[in-house]
mmCIF file of C-alpha atoms in Angstrom:
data_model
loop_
_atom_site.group_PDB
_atom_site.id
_atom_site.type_symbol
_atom_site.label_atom_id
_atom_site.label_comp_id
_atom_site.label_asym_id
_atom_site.label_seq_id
_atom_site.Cartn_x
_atom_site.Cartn_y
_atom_site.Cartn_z
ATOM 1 C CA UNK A 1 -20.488 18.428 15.015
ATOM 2 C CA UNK A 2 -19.419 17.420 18.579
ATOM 3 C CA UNK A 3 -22.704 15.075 19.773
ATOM 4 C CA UNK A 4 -23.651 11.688 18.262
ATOM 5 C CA UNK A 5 -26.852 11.393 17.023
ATOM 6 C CA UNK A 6 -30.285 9.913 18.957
ATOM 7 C CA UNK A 7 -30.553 6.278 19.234
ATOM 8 C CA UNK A 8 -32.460 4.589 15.951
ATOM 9 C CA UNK A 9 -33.717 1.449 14.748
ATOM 10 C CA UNK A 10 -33.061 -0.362 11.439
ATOM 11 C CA UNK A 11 -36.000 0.581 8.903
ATOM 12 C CA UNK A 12 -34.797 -3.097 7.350
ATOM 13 C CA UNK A 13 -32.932 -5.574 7.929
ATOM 14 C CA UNK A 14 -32.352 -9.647 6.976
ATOM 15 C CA UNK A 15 -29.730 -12.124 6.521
ATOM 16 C CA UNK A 16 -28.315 -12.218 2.969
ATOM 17 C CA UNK A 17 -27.159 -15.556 1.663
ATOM 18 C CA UNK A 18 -23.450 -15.217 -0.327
ATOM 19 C CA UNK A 19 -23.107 -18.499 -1.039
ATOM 20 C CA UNK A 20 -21.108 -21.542 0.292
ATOM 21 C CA UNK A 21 -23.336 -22.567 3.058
ATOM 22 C CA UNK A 22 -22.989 -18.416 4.574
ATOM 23 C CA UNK A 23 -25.265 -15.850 5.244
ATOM 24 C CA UNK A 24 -24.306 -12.451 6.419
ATOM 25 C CA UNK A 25 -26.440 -10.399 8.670
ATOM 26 C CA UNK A 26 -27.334 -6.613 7.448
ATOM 27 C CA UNK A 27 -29.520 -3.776 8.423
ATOM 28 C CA UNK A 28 -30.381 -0.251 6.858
ATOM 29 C CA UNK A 29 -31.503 2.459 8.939
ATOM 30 C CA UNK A 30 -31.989 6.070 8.790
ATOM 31 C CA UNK A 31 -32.821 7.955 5.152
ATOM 32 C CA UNK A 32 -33.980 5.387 2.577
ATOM 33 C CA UNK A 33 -33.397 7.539 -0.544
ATOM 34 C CA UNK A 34 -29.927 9.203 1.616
ATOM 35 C CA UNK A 35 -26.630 8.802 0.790
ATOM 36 C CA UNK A 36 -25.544 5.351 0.864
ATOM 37 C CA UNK A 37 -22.750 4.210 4.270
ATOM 38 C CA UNK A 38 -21.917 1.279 4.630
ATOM 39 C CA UNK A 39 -20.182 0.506 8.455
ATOM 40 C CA UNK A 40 -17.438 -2.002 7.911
ATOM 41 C CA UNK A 41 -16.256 -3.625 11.120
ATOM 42 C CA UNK A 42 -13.107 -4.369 12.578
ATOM 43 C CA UNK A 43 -12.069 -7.372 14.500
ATOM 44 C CA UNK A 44 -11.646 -9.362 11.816
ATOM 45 C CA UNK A 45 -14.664 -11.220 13.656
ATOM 46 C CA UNK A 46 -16.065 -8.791 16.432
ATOM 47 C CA UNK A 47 -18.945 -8.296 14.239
ATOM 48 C CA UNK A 48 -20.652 -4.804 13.181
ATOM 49 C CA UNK A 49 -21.231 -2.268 16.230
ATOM 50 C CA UNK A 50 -24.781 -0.948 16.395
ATOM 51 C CA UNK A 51 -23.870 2.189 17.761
ATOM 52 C CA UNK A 52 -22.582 3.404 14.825
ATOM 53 C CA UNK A 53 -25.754 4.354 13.255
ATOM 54 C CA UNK A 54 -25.684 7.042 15.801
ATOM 55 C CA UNK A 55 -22.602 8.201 13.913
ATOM 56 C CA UNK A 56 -24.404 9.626 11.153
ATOM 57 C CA UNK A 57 -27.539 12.017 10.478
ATOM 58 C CA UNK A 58 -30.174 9.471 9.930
ATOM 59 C CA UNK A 59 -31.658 12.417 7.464
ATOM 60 C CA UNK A 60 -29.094 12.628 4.861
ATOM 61 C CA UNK A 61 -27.354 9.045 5.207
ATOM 62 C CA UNK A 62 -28.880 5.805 4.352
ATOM 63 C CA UNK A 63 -26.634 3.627 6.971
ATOM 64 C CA UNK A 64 -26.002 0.557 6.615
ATOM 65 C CA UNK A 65 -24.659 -1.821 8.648
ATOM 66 C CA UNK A 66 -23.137 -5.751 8.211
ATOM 67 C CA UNK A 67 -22.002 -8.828 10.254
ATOM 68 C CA UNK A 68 -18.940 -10.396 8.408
ATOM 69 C CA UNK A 69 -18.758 -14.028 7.675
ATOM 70 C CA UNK A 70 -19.082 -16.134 10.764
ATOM 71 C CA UNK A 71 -19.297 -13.164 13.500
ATOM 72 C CA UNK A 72 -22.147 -11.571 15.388
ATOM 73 C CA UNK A 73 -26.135 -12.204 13.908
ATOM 74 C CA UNK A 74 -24.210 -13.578 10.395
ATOM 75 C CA UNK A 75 -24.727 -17.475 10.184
ATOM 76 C CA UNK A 76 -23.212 -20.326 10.279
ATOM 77 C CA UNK A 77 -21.185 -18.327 13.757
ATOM 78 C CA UNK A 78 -17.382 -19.475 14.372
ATOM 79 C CA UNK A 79 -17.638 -19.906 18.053
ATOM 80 C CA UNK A 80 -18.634 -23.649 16.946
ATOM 81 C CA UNK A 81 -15.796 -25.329 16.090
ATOM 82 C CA UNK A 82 -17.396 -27.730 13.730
ATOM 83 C CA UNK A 83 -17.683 -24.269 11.415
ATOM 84 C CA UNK A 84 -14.796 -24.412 8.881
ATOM 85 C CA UNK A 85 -13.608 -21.128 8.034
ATOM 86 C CA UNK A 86 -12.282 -22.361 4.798
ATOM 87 C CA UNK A 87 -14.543 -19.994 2.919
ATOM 88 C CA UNK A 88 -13.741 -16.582 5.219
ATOM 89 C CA UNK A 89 -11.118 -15.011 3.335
ATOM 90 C CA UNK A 90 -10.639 -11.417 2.369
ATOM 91 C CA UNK A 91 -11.487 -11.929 -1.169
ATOM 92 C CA UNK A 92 -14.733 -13.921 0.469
ATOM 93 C CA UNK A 93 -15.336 -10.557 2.505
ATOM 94 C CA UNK A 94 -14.797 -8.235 -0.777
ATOM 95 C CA UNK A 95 -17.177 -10.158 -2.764
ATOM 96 C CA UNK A 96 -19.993 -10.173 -0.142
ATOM 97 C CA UNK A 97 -19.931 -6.447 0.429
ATOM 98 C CA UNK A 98 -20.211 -6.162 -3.747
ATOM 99 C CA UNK A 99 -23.734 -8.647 -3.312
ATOM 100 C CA UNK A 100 -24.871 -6.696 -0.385
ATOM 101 C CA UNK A 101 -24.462 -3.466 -2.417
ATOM 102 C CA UNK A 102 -25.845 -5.330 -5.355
ATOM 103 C CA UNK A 103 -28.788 -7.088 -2.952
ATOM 104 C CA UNK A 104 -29.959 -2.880 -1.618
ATOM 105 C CA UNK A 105 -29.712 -1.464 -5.222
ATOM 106 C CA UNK A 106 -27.055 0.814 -4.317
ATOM 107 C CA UNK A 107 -24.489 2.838 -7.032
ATOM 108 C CA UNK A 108 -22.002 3.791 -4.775
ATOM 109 C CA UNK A 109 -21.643 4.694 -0.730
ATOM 110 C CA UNK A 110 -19.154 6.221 1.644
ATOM 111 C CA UNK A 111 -17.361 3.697 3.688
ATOM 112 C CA UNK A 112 -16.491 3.652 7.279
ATOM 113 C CA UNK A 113 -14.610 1.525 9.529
ATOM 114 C CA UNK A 114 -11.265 1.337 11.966
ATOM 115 C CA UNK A 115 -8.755 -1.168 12.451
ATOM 116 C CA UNK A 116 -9.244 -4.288 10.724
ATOM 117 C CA UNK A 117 -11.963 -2.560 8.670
ATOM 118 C CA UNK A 118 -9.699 -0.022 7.071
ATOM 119 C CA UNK A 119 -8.056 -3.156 5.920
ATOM 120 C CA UNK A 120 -10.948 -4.187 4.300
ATOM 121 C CA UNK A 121 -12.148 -0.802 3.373
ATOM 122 C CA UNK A 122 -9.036 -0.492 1.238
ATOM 123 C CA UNK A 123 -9.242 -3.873 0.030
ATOM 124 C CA UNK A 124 -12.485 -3.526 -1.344
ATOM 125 C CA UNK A 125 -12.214 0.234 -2.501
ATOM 126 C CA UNK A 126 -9.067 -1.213 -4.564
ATOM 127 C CA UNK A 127 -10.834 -3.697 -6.182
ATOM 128 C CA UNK A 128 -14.061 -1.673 -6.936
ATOM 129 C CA UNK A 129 -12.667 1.973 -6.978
ATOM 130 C CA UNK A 130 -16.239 3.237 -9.002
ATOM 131 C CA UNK A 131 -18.210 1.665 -5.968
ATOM 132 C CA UNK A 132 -17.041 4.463 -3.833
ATOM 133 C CA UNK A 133 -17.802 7.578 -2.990
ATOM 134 C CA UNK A 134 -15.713 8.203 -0.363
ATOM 135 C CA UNK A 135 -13.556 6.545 2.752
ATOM 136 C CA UNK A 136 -13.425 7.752 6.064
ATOM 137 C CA UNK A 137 -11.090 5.488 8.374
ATOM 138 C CA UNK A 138 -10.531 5.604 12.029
ATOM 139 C CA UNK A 139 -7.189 3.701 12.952
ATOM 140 C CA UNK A 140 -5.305 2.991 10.316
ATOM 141 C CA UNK A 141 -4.049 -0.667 9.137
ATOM 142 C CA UNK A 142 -3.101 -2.914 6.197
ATOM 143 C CA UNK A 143 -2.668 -6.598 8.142
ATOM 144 C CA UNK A 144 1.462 -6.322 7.070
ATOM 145 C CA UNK A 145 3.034 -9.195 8.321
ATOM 146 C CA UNK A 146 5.657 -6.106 9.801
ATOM 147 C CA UNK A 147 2.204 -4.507 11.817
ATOM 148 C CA UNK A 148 0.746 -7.785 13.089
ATOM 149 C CA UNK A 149 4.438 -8.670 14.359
ATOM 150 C CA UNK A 150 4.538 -5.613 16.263
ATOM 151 C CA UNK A 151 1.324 -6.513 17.681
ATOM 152 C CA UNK A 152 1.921 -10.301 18.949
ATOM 153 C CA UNK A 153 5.451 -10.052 19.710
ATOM 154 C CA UNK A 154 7.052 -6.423 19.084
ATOM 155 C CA UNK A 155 5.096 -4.769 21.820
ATOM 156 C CA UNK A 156 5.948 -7.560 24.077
ATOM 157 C CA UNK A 157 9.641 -5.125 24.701
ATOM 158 C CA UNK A 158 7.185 -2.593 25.934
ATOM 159 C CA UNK A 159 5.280 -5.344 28.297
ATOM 160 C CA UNK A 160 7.435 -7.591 28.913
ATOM 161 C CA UNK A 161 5.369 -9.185 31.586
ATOM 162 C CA UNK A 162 1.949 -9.782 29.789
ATOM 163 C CA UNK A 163 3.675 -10.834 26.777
ATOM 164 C CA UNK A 164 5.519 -13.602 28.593
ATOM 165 C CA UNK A 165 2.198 -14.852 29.583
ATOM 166 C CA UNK A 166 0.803 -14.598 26.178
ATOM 167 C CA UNK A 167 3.795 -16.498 24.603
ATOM 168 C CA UNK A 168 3.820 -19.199 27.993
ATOM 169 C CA UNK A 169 0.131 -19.982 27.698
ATOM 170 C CA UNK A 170 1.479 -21.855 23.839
ATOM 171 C CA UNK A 171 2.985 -25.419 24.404
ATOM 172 C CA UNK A 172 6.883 -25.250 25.176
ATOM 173 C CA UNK A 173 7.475 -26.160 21.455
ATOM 174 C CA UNK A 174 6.194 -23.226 20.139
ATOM 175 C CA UNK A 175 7.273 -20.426 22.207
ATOM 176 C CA UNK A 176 10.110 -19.339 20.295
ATOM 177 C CA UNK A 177 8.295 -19.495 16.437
ATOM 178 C CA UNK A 178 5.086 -17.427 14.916
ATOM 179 C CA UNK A 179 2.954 -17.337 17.983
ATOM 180 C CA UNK A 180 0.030 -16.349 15.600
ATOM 181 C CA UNK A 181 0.202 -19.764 13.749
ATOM 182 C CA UNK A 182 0.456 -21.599 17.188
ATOM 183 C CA UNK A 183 -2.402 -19.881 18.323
ATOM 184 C CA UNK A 184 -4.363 -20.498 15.383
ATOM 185 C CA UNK A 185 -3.723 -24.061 15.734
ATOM 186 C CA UNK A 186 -4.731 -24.163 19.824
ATOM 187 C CA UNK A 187 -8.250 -22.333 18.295
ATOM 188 C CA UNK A 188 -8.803 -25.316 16.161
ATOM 189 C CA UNK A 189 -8.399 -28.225 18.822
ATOM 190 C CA UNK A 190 -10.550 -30.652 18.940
ATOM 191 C CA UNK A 191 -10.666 -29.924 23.150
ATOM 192 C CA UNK A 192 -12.805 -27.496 24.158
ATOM 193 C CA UNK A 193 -10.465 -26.709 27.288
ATOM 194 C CA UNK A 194 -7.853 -25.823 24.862
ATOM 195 C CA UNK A 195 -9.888 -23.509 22.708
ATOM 196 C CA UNK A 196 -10.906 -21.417 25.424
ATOM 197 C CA UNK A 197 -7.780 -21.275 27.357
ATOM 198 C CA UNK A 198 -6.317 -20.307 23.983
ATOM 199 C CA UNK A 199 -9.118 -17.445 23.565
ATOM 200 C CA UNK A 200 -8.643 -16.156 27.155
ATOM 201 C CA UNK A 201 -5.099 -16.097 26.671
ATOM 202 C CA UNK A 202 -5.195 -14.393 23.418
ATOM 203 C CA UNK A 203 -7.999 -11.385 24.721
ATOM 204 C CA UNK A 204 -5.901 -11.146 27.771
ATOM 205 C CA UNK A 205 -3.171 -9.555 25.697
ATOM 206 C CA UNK A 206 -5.152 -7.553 23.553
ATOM 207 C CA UNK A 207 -6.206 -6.314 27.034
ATOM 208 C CA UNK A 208 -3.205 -5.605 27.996
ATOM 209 C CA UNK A 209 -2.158 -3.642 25.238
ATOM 210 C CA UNK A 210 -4.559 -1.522 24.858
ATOM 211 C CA UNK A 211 -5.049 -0.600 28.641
ATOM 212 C CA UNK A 212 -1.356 0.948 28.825
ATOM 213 C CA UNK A 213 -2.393 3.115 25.823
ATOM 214 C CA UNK A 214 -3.781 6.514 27.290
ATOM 215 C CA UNK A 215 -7.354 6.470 28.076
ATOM 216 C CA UNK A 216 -7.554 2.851 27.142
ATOM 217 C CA UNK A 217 -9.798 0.749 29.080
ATOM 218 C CA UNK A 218 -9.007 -2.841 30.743
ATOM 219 C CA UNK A 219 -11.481 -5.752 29.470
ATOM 220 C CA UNK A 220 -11.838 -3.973 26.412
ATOM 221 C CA UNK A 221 -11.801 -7.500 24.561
ATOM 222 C CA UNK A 222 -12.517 -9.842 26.939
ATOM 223 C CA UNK A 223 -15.687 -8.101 28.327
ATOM 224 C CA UNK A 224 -17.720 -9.647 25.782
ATOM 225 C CA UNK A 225 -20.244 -12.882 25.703
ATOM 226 C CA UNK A 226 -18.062 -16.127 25.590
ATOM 227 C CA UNK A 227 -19.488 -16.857 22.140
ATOM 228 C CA UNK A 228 -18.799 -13.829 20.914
ATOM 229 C CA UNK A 229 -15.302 -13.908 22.182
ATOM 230 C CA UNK A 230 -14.607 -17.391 20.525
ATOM 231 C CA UNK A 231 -15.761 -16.289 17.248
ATOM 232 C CA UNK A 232 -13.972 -13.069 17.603
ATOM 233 C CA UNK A 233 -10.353 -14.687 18.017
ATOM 234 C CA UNK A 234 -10.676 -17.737 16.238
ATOM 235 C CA UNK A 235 -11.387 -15.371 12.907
ATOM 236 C CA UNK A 236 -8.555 -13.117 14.057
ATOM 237 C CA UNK A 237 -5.784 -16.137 14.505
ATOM 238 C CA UNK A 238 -7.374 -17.232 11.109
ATOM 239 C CA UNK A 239 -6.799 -13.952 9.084
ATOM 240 C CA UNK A 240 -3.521 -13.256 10.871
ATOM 241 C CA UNK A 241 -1.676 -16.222 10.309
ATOM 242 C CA UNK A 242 -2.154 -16.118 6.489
ATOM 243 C CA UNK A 243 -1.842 -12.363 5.999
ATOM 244 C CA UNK A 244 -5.249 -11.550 5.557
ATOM 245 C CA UNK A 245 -4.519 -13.260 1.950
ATOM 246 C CA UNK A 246 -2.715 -9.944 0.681
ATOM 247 C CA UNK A 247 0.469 -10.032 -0.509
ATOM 248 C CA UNK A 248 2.567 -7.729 1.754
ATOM 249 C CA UNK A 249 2.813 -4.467 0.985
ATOM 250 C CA UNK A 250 -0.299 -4.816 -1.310
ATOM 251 C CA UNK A 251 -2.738 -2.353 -0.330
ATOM 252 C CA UNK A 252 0.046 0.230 0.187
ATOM 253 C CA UNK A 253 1.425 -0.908 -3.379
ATOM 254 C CA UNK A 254 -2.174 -0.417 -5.248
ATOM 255 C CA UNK A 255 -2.843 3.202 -3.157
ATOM 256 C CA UNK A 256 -3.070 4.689 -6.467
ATOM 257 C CA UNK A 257 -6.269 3.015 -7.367
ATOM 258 C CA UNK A 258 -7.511 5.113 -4.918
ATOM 259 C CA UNK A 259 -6.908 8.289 -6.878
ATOM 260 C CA UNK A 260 -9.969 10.592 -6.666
ATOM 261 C CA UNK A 261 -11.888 9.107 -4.109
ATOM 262 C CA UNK A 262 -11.489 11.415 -1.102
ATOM 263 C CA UNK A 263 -10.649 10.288 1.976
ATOM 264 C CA UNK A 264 -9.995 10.737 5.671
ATOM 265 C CA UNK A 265 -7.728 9.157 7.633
ATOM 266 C CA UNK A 266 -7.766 9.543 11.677
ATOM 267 C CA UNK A 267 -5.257 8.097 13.555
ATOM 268 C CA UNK A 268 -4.277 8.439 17.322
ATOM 269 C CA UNK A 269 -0.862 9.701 18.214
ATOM 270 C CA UNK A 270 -0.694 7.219 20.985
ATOM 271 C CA UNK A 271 -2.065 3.560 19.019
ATOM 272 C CA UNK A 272 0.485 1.255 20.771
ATOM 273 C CA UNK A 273 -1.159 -1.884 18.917
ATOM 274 C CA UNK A 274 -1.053 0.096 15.597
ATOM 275 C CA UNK A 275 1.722 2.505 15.653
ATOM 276 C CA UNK A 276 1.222 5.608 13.392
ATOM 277 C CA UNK A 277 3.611 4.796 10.359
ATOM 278 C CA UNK A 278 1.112 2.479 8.765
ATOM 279 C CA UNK A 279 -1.533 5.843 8.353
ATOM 280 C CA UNK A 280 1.152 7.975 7.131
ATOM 281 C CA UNK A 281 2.604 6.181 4.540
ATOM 282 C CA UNK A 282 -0.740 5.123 3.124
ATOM 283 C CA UNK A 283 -1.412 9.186 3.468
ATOM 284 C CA UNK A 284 1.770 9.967 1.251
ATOM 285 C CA UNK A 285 0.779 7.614 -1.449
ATOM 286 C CA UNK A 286 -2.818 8.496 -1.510
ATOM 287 C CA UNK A 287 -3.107 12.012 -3.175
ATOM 288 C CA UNK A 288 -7.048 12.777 -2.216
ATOM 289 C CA UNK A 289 -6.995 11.403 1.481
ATOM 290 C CA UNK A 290 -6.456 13.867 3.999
ATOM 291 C CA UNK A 291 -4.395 12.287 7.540
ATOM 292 C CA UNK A 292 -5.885 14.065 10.978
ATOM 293 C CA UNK A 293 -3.492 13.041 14.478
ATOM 294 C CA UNK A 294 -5.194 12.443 17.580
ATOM 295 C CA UNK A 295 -2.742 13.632 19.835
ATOM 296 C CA UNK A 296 -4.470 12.382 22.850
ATOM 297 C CA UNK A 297 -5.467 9.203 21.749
ATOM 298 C CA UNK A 298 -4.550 5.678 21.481
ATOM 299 C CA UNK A 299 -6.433 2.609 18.900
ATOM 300 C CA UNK A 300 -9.652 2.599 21.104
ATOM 301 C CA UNK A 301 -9.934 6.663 20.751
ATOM 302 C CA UNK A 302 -10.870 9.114 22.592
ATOM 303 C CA UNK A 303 -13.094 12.402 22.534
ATOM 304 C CA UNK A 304 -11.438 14.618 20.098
ATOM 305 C CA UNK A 305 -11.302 11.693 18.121
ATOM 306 C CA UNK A 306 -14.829 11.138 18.081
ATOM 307 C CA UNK A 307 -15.438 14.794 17.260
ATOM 308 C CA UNK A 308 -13.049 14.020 14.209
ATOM 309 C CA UNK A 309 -14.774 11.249 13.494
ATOM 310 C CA UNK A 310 -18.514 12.825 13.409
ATOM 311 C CA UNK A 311 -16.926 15.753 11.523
ATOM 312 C CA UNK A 312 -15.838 13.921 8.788
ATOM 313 C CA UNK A 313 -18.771 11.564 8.149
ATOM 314 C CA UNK A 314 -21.186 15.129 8.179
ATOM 315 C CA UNK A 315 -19.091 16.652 5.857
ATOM 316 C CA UNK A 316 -19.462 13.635 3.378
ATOM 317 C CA UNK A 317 -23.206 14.180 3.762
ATOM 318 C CA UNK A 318 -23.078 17.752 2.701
ATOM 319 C CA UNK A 319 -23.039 18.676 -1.041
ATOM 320 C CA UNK A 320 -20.682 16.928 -3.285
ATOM 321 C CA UNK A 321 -19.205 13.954 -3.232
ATOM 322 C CA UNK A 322 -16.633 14.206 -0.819
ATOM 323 C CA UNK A 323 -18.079 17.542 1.160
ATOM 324 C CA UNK A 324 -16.793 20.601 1.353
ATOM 325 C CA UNK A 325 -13.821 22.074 1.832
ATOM 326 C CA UNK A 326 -11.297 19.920 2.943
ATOM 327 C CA UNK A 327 -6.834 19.262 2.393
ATOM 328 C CA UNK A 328 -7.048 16.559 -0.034
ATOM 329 C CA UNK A 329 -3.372 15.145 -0.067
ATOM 330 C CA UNK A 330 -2.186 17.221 2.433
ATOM 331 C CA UNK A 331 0.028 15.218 5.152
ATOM 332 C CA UNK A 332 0.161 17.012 8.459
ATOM 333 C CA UNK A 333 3.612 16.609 9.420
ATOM 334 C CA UNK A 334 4.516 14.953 12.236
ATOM 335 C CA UNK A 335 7.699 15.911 14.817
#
């Protein structure tokens, strides 16, 4: 399976209401009697991508797809500041994915995500281990405190010149403390001017980051509708700065809840943002997940890992629960 599959649209879709003043945005397309998928975003906040329907044969999958609280078509949208985010936590997220599974009548489903959706996706799958059928993860991470310090001020020794600007555009006074919490702060202000600046700032290194990774692509967070873009970083500063709510080490400490779902993990070789240890430690203490290298490719992928990608979610749709064939527990090693 090399080629994504033709463009579709949602059979159904609607906006599901999970309670304190939030409703999520969710669609189903494809097979309606298929195998359940649900698409679990990354960000936290850049809300669910539509092309990933195209990801999966809309004749054996029944794909569904989700906005998380206060991102994308979901409702009440963080870009307004007068949303509290008080009631977006990961335990908020968890429990919304159960009433949306609840909401479509479905048993269990294969979940797929990257980035700050394998973060979720293990969250969840943790907490409601007989809700899945399978996990299929493209770049690796837990939300650590050690992995988002790498990303806001660790790969600063590798660009030292765009991290200076990301740590100057903060008030003198917090320059030399958690830059996350001062951003998160600067998100929340009351000016408008200050908000933004904060938001451009904060994309601007993202940029940066991932445009020195091979094949990585300038603008790759900033390029998006200024709304979008608010919502998008003021959810990420929120999340970051308290740990995503998980204790660290959690998701790595629980891996053995995980025991018999099957899984794939696909991570590239070159992910500067999210460096490689977090997928191979999560590989050696989950037995039935099997870790693929991208050698040419950094946290925004590239072609081979696309091909991975497709190649695992077809061979979820084929019989059995997790496919056929497979190396369950195996770890490639790595030199």
């Amino acid at each position: 399976m090399s080629e994504e599959f033709p463009p579709i649209e949602p059979y159904a879709h609607g906006l599901l209401d999970v309670g304190d003043g939030e409703r999520i945005y969710w669609e189903t397309s494809g097979a309606p009697d298929g195998r359940a998928a649900l698409c679990v975003h990354g960000g936290p906040g850049s809300g669910g991508r539509r092309h990933a329907r195209r990801q999966f044969d809309p004749e054996v999958y029944r794909i569904v797809l989700f906005d998380q609280r206060g991102c994308g078509e979901s409702r009440p949208h963080a870009s307004d500041p007068a949303v509290s985010l008080a009631h977006n936590t990961t335990d908020h997220l968890i429990a919304d994915m159960e009433r949306l599974r609840e909401h479509l009548g479905i048993e269990r489903w294969l979940l797929y995500g990257g980035s700050w959706g394998s973060t979720l996706i293990l969250a969840y799958a943790e907490r409601h281990p007989e809700r899945v059928s399978g996990i299929v993860i493209a770049g690796v991470t837990m939300t650590r405190p050690e992995e988002t310090d790498w990303l806001y001020h660790g790969v600063g020794r590798l660009l030292p010149g765009p991290w200076e600007a990301f740590r100057d555009a903060l008030p003198a006074t917090d320059r030399t403390g958690n830059l996350i919490t001062a951003y998160n702060r600067l998100l929340n202000s009351p000016d408008e001017a200050v908000r933004v600046a904060a938001a451009r700032a904060w994309t601007t290194w993202e940029d940066a980051v991932i445009a020195h990774e091979a094949l990585g692509s300038p603008g790759a967070y900033s390029d998006r509708p200024d709304d979008s873009l608010m919502a998008f970083v003021r959810i990420c500063a929120h999340y970051f700065a308290h740990d995503a709510w998980l204790e660290d080490g959690q998701l790595l400490r629980d891996a053995h809840r995980l025991a018999g779902i099957p899984g794939v993990l696909i991570h590239g070789r070159l992910d500067l943002g999210s460096p490689l240890k977090t997928a191979w430690e999560l590989a050696k203490a989950w037995p039935d997940a099997e870790l693929k290298v991208i050698d040419d490719s950094g946290h925004t992928g590239s072609p081979a890992m696309r091909q991975t990608i497709l190649a695992a979610i077809a061979r979820f749709g084929e019989g059995g629960e997790g496919g056929e064939g497979g190396e369950g527990g195996q770890v490639r090693r790595e030199m």
